[in-house]
Coordinates of C-alpha atoms in Angstrom, one line a residue:
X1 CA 28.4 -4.2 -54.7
X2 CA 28.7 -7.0 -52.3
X3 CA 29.1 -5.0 -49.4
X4 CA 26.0 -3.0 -50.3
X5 CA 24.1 -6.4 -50.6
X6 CA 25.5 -7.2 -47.0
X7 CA 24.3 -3.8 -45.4
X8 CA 21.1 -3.8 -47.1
X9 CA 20.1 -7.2 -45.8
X10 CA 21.6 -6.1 -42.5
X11 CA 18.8 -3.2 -42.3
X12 CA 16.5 -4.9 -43.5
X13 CA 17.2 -7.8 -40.8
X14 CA 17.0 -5.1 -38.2
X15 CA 13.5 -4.0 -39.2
X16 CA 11.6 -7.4 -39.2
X17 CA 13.2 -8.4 -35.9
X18 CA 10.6 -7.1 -33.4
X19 CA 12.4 -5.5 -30.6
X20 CA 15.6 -4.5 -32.5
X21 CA 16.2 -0.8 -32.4
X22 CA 16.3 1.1 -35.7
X23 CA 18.1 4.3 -35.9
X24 CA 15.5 5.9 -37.5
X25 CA 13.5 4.8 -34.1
X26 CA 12.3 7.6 -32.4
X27 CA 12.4 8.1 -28.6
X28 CA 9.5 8.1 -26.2
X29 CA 7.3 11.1 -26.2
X30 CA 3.8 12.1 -25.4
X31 CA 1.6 15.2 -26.9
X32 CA -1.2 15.9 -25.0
X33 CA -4.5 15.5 -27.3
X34 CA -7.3 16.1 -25.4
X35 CA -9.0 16.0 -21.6
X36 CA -12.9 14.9 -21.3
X37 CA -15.0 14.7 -18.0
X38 CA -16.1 11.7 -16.7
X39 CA -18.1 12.9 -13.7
X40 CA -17.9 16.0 -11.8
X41 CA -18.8 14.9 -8.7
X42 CA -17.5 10.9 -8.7
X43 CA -17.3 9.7 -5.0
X44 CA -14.0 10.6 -3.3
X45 CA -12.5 9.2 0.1
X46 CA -9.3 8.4 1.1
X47 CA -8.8 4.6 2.5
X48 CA -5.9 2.7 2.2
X49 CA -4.3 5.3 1.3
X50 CA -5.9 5.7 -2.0
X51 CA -9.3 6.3 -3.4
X52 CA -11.7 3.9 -5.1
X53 CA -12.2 5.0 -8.8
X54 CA -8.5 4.8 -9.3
X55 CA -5.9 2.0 -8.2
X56 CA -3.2 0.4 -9.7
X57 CA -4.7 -3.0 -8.9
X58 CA -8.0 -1.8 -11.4
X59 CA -7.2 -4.0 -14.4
X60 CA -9.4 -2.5 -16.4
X61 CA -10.9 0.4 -15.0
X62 CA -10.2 2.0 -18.7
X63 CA -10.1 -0.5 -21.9
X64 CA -10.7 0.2 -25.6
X65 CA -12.5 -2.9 -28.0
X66 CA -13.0 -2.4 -31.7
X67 CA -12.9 1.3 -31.8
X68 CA -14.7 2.2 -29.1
X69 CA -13.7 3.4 -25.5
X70 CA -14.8 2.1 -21.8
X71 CA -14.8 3.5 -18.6
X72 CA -16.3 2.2 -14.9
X73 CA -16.5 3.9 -12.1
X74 CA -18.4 5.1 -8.8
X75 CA -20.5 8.4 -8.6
X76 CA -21.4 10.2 -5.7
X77 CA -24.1 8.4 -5.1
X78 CA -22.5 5.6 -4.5
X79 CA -24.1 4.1 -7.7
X80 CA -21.5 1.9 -10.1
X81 CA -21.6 3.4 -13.6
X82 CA -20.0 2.2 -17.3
X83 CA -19.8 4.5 -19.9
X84 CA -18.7 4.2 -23.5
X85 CA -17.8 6.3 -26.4
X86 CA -16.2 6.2 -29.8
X87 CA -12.0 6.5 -28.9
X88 CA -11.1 9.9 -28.6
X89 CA -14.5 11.5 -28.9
X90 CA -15.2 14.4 -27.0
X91 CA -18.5 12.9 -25.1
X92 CA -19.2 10.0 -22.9
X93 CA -22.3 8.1 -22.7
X94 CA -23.2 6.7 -19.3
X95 CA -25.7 3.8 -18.0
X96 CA -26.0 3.9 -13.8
X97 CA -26.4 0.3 -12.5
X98 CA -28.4 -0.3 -10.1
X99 CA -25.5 -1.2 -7.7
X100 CA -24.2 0.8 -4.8
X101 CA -21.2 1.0 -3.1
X102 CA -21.3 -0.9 0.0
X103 CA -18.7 0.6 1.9
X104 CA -16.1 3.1 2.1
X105 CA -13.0 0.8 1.1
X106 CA -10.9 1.8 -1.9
X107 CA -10.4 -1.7 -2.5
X108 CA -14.1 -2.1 -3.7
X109 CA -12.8 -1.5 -7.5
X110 CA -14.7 -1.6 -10.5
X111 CA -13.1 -4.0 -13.1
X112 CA -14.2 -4.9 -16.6
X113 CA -13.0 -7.7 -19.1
X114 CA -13.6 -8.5 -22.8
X115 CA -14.8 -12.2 -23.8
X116 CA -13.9 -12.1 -27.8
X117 CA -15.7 -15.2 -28.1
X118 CA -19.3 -13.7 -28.0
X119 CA -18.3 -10.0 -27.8
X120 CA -19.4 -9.7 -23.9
X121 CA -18.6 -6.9 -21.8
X122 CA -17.7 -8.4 -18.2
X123 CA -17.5 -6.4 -15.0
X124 CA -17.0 -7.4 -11.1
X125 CA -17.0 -4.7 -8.2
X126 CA -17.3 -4.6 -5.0
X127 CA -15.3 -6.9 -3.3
X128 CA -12.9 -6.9 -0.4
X129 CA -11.9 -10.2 1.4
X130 CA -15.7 -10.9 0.9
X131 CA -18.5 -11.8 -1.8
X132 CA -18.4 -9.9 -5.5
X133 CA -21.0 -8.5 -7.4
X134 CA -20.9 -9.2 -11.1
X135 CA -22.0 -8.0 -14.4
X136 CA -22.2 -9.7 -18.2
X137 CA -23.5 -7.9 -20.7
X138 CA -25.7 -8.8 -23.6
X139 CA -23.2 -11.2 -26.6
X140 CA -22.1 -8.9 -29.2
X141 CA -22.2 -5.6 -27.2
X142 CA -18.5 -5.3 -27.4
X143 CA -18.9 -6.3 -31.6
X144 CA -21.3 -4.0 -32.7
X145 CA -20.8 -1.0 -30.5
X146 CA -22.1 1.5 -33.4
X147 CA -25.7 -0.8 -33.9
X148 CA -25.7 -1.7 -30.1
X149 CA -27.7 0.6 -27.8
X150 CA -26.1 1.8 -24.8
X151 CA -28.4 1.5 -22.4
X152 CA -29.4 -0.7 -18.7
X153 CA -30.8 -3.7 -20.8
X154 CA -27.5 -4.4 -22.8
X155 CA -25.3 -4.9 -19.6
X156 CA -27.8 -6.9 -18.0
X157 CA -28.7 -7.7 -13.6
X158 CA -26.3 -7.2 -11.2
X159 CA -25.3 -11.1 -9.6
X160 CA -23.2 -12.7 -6.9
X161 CA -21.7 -15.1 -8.6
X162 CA -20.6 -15.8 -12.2
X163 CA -23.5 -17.3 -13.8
X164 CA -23.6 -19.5 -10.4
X165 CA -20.3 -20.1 -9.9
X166 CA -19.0 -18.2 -6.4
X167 CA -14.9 -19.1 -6.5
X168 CA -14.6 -18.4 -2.4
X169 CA -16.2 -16.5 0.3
X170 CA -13.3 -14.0 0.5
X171 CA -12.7 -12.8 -3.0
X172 CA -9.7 -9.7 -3.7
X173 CA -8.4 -8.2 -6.4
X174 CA -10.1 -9.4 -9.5
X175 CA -8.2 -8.8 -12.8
X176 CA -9.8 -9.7 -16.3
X177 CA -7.0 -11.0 -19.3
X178 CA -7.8 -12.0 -22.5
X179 CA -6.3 -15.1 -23.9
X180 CA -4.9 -15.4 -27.2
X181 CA -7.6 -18.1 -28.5
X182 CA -10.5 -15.3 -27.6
X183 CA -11.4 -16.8 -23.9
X184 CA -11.5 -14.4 -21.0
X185 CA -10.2 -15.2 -17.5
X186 CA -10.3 -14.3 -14.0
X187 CA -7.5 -13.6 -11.8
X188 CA -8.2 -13.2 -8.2
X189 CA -6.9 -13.7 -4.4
X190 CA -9.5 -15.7 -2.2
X191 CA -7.9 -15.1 1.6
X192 CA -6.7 -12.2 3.3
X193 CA -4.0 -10.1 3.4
X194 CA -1.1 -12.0 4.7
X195 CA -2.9 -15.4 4.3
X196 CA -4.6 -15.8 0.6
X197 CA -3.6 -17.5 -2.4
X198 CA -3.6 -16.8 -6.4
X199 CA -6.6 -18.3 -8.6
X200 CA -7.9 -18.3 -11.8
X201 CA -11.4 -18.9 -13.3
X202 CA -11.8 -19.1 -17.4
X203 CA -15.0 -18.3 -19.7
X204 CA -15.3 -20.2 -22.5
X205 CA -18.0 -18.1 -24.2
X206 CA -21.0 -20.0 -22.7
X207 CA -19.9 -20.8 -19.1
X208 CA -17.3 -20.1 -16.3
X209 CA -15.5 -22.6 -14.7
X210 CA -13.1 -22.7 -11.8
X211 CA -9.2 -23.8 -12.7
X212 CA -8.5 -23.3 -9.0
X213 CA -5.6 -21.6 -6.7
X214 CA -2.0 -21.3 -8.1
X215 CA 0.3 -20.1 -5.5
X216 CA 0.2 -21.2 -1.4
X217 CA 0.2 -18.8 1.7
X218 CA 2.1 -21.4 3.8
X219 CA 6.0 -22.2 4.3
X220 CA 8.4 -20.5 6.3
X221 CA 10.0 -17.4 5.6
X222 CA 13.2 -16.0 7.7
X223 CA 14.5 -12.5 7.3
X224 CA 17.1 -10.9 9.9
X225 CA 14.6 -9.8 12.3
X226 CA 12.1 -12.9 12.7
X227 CA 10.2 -15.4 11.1
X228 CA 6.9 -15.8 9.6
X229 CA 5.2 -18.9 8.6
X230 CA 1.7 -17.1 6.3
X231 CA 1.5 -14.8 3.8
X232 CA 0.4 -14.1 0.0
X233 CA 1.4 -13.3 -3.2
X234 CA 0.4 -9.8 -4.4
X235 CA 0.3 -9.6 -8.3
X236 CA 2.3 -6.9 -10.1
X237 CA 0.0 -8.1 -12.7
X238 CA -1.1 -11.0 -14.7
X239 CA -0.5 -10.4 -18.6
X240 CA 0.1 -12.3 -21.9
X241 CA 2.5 -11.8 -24.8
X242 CA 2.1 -11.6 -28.3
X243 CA 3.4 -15.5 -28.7
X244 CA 0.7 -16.5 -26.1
X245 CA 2.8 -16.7 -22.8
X246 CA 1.4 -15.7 -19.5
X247 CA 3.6 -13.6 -17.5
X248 CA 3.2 -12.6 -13.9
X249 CA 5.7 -10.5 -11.5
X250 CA 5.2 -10.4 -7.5
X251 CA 5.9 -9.5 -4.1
X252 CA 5.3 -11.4 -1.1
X253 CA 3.8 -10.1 1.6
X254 CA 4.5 -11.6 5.2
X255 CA 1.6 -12.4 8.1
X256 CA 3.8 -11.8 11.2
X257 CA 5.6 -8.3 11.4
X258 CA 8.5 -9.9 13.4
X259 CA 10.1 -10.0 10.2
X260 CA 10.3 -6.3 9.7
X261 CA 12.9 -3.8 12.0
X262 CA 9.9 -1.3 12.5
X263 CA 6.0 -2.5 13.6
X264 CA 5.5 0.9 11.1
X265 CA 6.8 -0.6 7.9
X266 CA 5.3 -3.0 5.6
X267 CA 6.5 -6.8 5.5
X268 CA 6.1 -6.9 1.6
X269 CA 9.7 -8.3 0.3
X270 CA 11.3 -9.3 -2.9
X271 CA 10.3 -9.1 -6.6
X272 CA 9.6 -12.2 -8.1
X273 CA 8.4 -13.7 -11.4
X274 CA 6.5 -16.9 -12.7
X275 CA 5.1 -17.4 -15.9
X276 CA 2.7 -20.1 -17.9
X277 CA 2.8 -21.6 -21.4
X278 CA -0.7 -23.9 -20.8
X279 CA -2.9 -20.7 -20.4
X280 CA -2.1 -20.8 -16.5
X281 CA -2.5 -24.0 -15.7
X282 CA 1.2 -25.1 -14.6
X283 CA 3.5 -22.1 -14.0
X284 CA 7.3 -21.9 -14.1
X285 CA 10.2 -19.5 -12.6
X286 CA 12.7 -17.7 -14.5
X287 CA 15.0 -20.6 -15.1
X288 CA 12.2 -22.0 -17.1
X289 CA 11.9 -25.0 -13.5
X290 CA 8.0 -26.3 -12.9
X291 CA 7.0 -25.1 -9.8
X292 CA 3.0 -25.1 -9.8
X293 CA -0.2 -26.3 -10.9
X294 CA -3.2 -24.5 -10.7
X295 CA -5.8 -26.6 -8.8
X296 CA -3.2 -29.1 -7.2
X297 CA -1.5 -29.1 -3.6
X298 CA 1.3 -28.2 -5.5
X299 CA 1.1 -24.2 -5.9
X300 CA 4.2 -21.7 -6.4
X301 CA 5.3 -21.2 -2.9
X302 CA 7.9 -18.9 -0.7
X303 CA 10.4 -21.8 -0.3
X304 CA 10.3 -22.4 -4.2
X305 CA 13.4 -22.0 -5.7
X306 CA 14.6 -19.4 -8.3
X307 CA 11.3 -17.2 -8.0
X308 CA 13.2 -13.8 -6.7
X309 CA 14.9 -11.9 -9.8
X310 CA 15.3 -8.8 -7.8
X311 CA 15.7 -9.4 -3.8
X312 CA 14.9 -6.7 -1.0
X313 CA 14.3 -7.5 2.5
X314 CA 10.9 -6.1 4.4
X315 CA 12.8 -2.6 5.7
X316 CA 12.8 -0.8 2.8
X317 CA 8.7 -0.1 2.1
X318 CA 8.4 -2.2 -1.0
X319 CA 5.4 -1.4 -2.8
X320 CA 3.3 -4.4 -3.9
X321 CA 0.7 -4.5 -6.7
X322 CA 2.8 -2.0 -8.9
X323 CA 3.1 -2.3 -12.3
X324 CA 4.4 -4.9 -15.4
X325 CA 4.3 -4.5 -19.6
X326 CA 5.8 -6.9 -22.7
X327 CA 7.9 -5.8 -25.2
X328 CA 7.4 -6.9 -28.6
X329 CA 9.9 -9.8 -28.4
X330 CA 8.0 -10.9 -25.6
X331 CA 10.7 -9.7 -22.7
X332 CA 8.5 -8.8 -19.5
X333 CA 9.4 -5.5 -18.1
X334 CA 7.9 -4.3 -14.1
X335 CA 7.8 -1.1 -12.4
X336 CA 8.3 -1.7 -8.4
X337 CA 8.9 0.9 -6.1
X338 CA 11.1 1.3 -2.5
X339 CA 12.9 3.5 -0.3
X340 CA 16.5 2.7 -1.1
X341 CA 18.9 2.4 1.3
X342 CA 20.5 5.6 0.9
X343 CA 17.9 7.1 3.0
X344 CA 17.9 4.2 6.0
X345 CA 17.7 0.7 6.2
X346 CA 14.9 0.5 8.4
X347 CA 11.6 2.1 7.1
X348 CA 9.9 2.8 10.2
X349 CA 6.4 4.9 8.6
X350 CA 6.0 3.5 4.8
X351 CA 3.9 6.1 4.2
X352 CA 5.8 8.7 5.1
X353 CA 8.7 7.5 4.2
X354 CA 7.8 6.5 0.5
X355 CA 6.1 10.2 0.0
X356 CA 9.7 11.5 1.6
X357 CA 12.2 8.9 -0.2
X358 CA 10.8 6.4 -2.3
X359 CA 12.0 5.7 -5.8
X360 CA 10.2 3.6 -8.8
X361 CA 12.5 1.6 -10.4
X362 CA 12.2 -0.5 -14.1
X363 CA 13.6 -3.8 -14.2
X364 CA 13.2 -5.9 -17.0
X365 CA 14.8 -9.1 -18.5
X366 CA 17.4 -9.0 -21.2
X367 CA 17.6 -11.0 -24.8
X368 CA 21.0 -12.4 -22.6
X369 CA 18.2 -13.5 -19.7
X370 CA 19.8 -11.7 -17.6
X371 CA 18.0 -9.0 -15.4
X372 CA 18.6 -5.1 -15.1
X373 CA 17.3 -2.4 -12.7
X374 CA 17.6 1.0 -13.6
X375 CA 16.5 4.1 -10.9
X376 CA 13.8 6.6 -12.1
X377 CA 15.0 10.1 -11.2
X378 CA 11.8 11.2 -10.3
X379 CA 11.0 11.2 -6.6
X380 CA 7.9 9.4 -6.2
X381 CA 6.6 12.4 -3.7
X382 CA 3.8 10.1 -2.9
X383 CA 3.2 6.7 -1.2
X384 CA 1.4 4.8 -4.4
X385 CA 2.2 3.5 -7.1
X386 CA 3.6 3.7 -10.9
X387 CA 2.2 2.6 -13.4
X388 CA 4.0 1.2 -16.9
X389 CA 3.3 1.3 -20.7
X390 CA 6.0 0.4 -24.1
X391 CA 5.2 2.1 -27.3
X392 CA 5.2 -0.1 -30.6
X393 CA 9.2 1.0 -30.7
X394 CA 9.8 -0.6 -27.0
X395 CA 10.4 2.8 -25.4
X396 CA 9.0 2.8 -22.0
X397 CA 6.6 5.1 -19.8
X398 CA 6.1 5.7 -16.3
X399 CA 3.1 7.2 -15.0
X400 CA 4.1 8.2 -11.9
X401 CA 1.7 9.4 -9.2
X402 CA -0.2 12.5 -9.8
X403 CA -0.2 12.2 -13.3
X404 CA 3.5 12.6 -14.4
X405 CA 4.8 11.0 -17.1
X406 CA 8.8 9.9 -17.6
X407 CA 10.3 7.6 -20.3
X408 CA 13.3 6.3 -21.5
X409 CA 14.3 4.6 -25.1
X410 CA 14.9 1.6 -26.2
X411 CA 17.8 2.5 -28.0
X412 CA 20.1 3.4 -24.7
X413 CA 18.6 0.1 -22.9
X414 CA 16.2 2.2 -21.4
X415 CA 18.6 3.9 -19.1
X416 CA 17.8 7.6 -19.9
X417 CA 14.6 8.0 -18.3
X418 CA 13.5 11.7 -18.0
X419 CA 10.8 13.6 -17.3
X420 CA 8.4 14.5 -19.9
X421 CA 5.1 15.4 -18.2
X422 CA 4.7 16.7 -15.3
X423 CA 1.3 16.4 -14.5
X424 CA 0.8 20.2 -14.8
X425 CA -2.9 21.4 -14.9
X426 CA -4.2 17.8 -13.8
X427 CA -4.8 18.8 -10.0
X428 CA -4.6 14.2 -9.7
X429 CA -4.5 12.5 -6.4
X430 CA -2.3 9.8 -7.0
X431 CA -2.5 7.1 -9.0
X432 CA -4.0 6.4 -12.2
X433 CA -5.9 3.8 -14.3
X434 CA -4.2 3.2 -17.6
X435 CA -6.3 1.7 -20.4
X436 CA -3.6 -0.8 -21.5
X437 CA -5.5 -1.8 -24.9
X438 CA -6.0 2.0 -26.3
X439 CA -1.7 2.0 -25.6
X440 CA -1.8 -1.1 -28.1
X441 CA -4.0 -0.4 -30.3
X442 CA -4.6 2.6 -31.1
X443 CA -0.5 4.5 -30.3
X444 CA -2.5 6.4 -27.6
X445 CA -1.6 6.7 -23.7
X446 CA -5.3 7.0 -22.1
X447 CA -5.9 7.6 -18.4
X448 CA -8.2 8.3 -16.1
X449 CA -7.7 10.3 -12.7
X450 CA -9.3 12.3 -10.1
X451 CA -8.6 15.4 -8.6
X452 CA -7.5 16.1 -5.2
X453 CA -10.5 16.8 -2.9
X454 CA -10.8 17.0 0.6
X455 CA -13.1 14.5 3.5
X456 CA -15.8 13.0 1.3
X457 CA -16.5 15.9 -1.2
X458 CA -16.7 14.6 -3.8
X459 CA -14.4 15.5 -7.3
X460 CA -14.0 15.8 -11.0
X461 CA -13.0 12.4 -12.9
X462 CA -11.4 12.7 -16.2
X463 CA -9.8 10.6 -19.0
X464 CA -6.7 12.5 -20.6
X465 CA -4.8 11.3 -23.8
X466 CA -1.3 11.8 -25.4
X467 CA -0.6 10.4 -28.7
X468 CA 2.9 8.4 -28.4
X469 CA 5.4 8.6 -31.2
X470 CA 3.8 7.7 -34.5

């Protein structure tokens, strides 16, 4: 009887502790549910080597609120457009804004945010090393979806600043997270490629305010080739857990090419990871060591120790901006992607040689706080990027380019990725946009792609779903 006692409280131990595999777990898989149209004709060109309705730096091209579904993209016109529609209904509703794409720069993303405080609907676009334009919708759009109509009025003017605050001249990348107390905030690079630095802005509901730059450009880094002296953080991504800790992974990416064996590669080097516990205002590396405050001289620099929890020199075509997740016991997990060294040591064309030999990898932190890395054995076939999902049992997803999917379980440590989609019937350029809150909500892998066009005719944009194991 004892013994029975024992295993029984054993089991039951096992299914309150989040992140504990159960046998009666089940394994990653995805069911395709359903396809819907976005736009069949959504503006296409290729710069950058990607296209403009769909990068891996679009946090959140796609997001879900309260039951209902968003999507923002550019038409053929050029025109910015946000639709909405009940999750998983078969029909979008669209409003056109009266903004136009400026230029023909795939980095000129479309990226909305939810402020929980007054149920606002927050978008910026637009923006490459320059001015943003922005857009805040009427309070409670996001709260009363069903009451609420969808229409120009509710998302309000397009601006250049938010609510008259303009952060910097040369403004990158913006990503919208949700903090745990309801408030939304704004990550963003202000500088240039290979000379900008990491910065937040935070709305409180009724106003924005600036909380300033977190990480430097300046110090000197040394590889085997050269030196380089400027340079920036790129963002894998900039996420919170479910106990309220902000978690960021990153490559650097070097100013002066002497640091690289080939003037064809790309001088982005090692993965590394911060993280917050004051909501981003002082950040720490893995060892748990302050080393940055936001708005202070003192930002998260190259020469910081104990930043680099997977190291790779500039030769091998390291992707930056890829793609990171946390599991349910609040363990970060990152995609990054490289041509390993089985196939060179000196990447001489990153393009070509990420479409001919790159690999996406998952490395993630252990309960031990150690750090594993385990190989995807999917060739990448393309030079973008991956991006990464956990189901409510901790299994994980890649979507790779072109719309394939792989997992691997929790169970085996996630070591047994294998293919499970493989993009069949999608006809998708490269990368997608992932709509990160339908995957936690709702059970549901959501994500939108384009097809494959040619020059500047423009192509079909879709949002396809798979329900994940129940």
């Amino acid at each position: 009887m004892k013994r029975r006692t024992a295993l029984a409280s054993a089991v039951l131990a096992a299914v309150a502790t989040p992140g504990i595999a159960r046998a009666a777990d089940p394994g990653p898989s995805v069911s395709r549910m359903s396809t819907t149209l976005l736009d069949s004709r959504a503006v296409y060109f290729v710069s950058y080597d990607g296209l403009v309705n769909n990068n891996s730096f679009q946090k959140n091209g796609l997001l879900t609120y309260r039951g209902y579904q968003y999507a923002a993209w550019y038409t053929a016109t050029g025109n910015a457009v946000v639709a909405r529609r009940a999750a998983g209904a078969g029909t979008w509703s669209t409003v056109t804004l009266s903004h136009v794409l400026k230029a023909s720069d795939s980095h000129n993303v479309v990226s909305m945010g939810v402020s929980q405080a007054d149920g606002r609907l927050h978008l910026t676009m637009d923006s490459h090393s320059d001015g943003f334009f922005y857009v805040k919708s009427v309070a409670g759009l996001l709260d009363n979806p069903a009451s609420t109509p969808w229409s120009p009025p509710v998302l309000g003017p397009v601006r250049t600043s938010l609510d008259g605050l303009a952060l910097t001249s040369q403004f990158t990348y913006p990503q919208f997270v949700s903090t745990p107390e309801g408030r939304l905030q704004l990550s963003y690079r202000a500088g240039v490629s290979g000379d900008g630095r990491n910065a937040l802005a935070e709305y409180d509901g009724s106003s924005w305010t600036a909380l300033g730059e977190w990480s430097g450009s300046t110090g000197t880094y040394t590889s085997s080739h050269g030196s380089s002296t400027a340079r920036n953080m790129y963002l894998h991504g900039i996420d919170y857990d479910t106990g309220g800790r902000l978690h960021s992974f990153f490559t650097w990416r070097e100013q002066n090419a002497a640091v690289m064996c080939s003037s064809g590669g790309i001088t982005n080097h090692d993965t590394g990871y911060v993280y917050s516990t004051d909501r981003g205002r002082t950040w720490r590396n893995d060892a748990g060591a302050l080393v940055g405050t936001t708005g202070t001289p003192d930002t998260v620099s190259v020469t910081d120790p104990g930043l680099v929890v997977d190291p790779l020199g500039p030769d091998h075509s390291l992707m930056n901006q890829e793609s990171q997740w946390t599991d349910s016991a609040g363990l970060p997990h990152a995609i990054i992607s490289y041509v390993p060294g089985r196939f060179g040591r000196c990447s001489s064309d990153y393009v070509a040689d990420r479409t001919a030999h790159g690999r996406a990898f998952h490395l993630r932190k252990n309960s031990s706080g150690s750090w594993t890395k385990t190989e995807i054995p999917v060739p990448l076939d393309s030079s973008q990027r991956t991006k990464l999902i956990l189901d409510k049992y901790d299994n994980a997803y890649a979507v790779l380019p072109h719309g394939r999917v792989a997992g691997a379980s929790r169970s085996s440590g996630h070591t047994d990725w294998t293919l499970l989609f493989d993009g069949g019937g999608l006809n998708a350029f490269g990368e997608v946009v992932i709509d990160e809150m339908r995957a936690r909500s709702d059970n549901v892998l959501s994500f939108m792609y384009q097809e494959k066009s040619t020059g500047t005719t423009p192509s079909a944009l879709h949002v396809v779903e798979f329900s994940l194991p129940a």
